Amino acid sequence: MLLKTFDGHNDLLLNLWLHHRDDPVRAFFAGIEKGHLDFPRMQQGGFAGGLFAMFVPPPRYVQEVAPQRAAEKLAPLEILRQQLDILKALAAQSAGRARLCLTAADIAACRADNVLALVAHIEGADGFDADGEALEAFYQAGVRSIGPFWNLPNRFGEGVTGKFPNSPDSGPGLTAAGEALIAAANRHHMLIDVSHMNEKAFWDTARLSSAPLVATHSNAHALCPQPRNLTDDQLRAIRDSGGVVGVNFGNAFLRADGKRDTDTSLIEIGKHIAHLIAIMGRDHVAIGSDFDGISVPEALKDVTGLPPLYALLRSLDYDQSALEQLAWGNWQRVLQQIWQE
Ligand code: ZN
């Protein structure tokens, strides 16, 4: 039977916003030639839910890949709003095939009903004010998860930067506004994503946050010393907080040589899963594909590569209950704990 996956991170909304401006809903349900995700392929791969990132891409990148979008010169908050609108339209115009989820019970119900579970996540609070108004507005609009920054600095801190190989200790930690954002997100019981945090911001968050620590899409630094990956000390802190790490399928986050080479074996994903489980235990390891945001192994290809990945893990002696936990259960548990409905 097809194992159902709940995924911690993907950039489908960015892809739709950049490249399917006129009819993102139709593109998603009819099928998209490029990228890793669309509804038909998700069905085929057993992708049944996940956190869908809203993200303000660097203007120079938008200019390069979608000049029509760049010409609109939209403010960051407007870009985030438009991407949230796309997510909501996917649910509203899905003829019952997808639903926006605000609670862990909503996610469980989607799973039971064979409906795609959509959770709204903000990757980089660019354009947010310091006193929590934007956070409040997005919370009211249905957003339940936030990473304060991506790779570039904003008023809340600096993302982890630096070339491969490098430590995640790449700069200063949270600003005062960043600390306030953590407190506000805690008050709303929102998920706080540490995936793009440098080490100081990570430890600031570990000290300040009352919620389990979650890295939605990061791997083991011990196997691939890319600054975006987590050191064993960070993994232990996540474990001790009751948190979760979603394994990232990006070649550059998997390979010991840090290259984006797509000629990467699925075994490399297996190695990261094994290391994360060795350090944290199997209650804390999940999937965080980063589909549509990175280059993945040719052997995985796209979301239809999930069943072959699980088949490989089965051959490495993961039993059904370990796979269920990895593919779904750990996200379900940690979201329930964080959102406290
Ligand atoms: Zn990311």
mmCIF file of N, CA and C and ligand atoms in Angstrom, residues 9 11 53 55 121 123 149-151 193 195-196 216-218 228 248 253 290 293-294, ligand 1:
data_model
loop_
_atom_site.group_PDB
_atom_site.id
_atom_site.type_symbol
_atom_site.label_atom_id
_atom_site.label_comp_id
_atom_site.label_asym_id
_atom_site.label_seq_id
_atom_site.Cartn_x
_atom_site.Cartn_y
_atom_site.Cartn_z
ATOM 1 N N HIS A 9 8.284 20.802 4.224
ATOM 2 C CA HIS A 9 8.611 22.019 3.469
ATOM 3 C C HIS A 9 8.600 21.810 1.963
ATOM 4 N N ASP A 11 8.237 24.420 -1.932
ATOM 5 C CA ASP A 11 8.109 25.750 -2.532
ATOM 6 C C ASP A 11 7.161 25.761 -3.717
ATOM 7 N N ALA A 53 5.218 26.661 1.825
ATOM 8 C CA ALA A 53 5.908 27.908 2.155
ATOM 9 C C ALA A 53 5.463 29.068 1.280
ATOM 10 N N PHE A 55 6.967 32.765 0.330
ATOM 11 C CA PHE A 55 8.361 33.206 0.350
ATOM 12 C C PHE A 55 8.523 34.403 -0.575
ATOM 13 N N HIS A 121 2.712 28.196 5.691
ATOM 14 C CA HIS A 121 3.973 28.507 6.378
ATOM 15 C C HIS A 121 4.613 29.732 5.731
ATOM 16 N N GLU A 123 8.154 31.523 5.038
ATOM 17 C CA GLU A 123 9.610 31.341 5.072
ATOM 18 C C GLU A 123 10.259 32.714 4.895
ATOM 19 N N PHE A 149 13.476 34.268 9.170
ATOM 20 C CA PHE A 149 14.240 34.722 8.005
ATOM 21 C C PHE A 149 14.686 33.552 7.145
ATOM 22 N N TRP A 150 15.027 33.932 5.904
ATOM 23 C CA TRP A 150 15.615 32.988 4.948
ATOM 24 C C TRP A 150 17.122 33.238 4.965
ATOM 25 N N ASN A 151 17.800 33.219 3.828
ATOM 26 C CA ASN A 151 19.261 33.353 3.830
ATOM 27 C C ASN A 151 19.747 34.781 4.020
ATOM 28 N N ASP A 193 10.139 27.867 12.744
ATOM 29 C CA ASP A 193 11.068 27.047 11.969
ATOM 30 C C ASP A 193 12.503 27.557 12.147
ATOM 31 N N SER A 195 15.080 26.216 10.501
ATOM 32 C CA SER A 195 15.890 25.698 9.390
ATOM 33 C C SER A 195 16.885 26.692 8.793
ATOM 34 N N HIS A 196 16.506 27.948 8.678
ATOM 35 C CA HIS A 196 17.449 28.904 8.058
ATOM 36 C C HIS A 196 18.206 29.728 9.090
ATOM 37 N N THR A 216 12.260 22.448 9.686
ATOM 38 C CA THR A 216 11.353 21.804 8.723
ATOM 39 C C THR A 216 12.084 21.146 7.552
ATOM 40 N N HIS A 217 13.278 21.666 7.203
ATOM 41 C CA HIS A 217 13.993 21.090 6.055
ATOM 42 C C HIS A 217 15.501 21.283 6.187
ATOM 43 N N SER A 218 16.128 20.422 6.991
ATOM 44 C CA SER A 218 17.573 20.485 7.232
ATOM 45 C C SER A 218 18.117 19.074 7.423
ATOM 46 N N ARG A 228 23.793 25.177 6.313
ATOM 47 C CA ARG A 228 22.349 25.034 6.545
ATOM 48 C C ARG A 228 21.994 23.752 7.307
ATOM 49 N N ASN A 248 15.835 16.946 4.295
ATOM 50 C CA ASN A 248 15.840 17.708 3.048
ATOM 51 C C ASN A 248 16.407 16.844 1.913
ATOM 52 N N PHE A 253 22.472 19.505 0.209
ATOM 53 C CA PHE A 253 22.321 19.283 1.654
ATOM 54 C C PHE A 253 22.581 17.824 2.033
ATOM 55 N N ASP A 290 11.717 19.971 0.624
ATOM 56 C CA ASP A 290 12.208 21.160 -0.085
ATOM 57 C C ASP A 290 11.913 21.061 -1.589
ATOM 58 N N GLY A 293 12.173 23.759 -4.443
ATOM 59 C CA GLY A 293 13.080 24.790 -3.945
ATOM 60 C C GLY A 293 14.541 24.467 -4.195
ATOM 61 N N ILE A 294 14.829 23.222 -4.570
ATOM 62 C CA ILE A 294 16.222 22.790 -4.696
ATOM 63 C C ILE A 294 16.330 21.755 -5.813
HETATM 64 ZN ZN ZN B 1 14.344 26.931 2.784
#
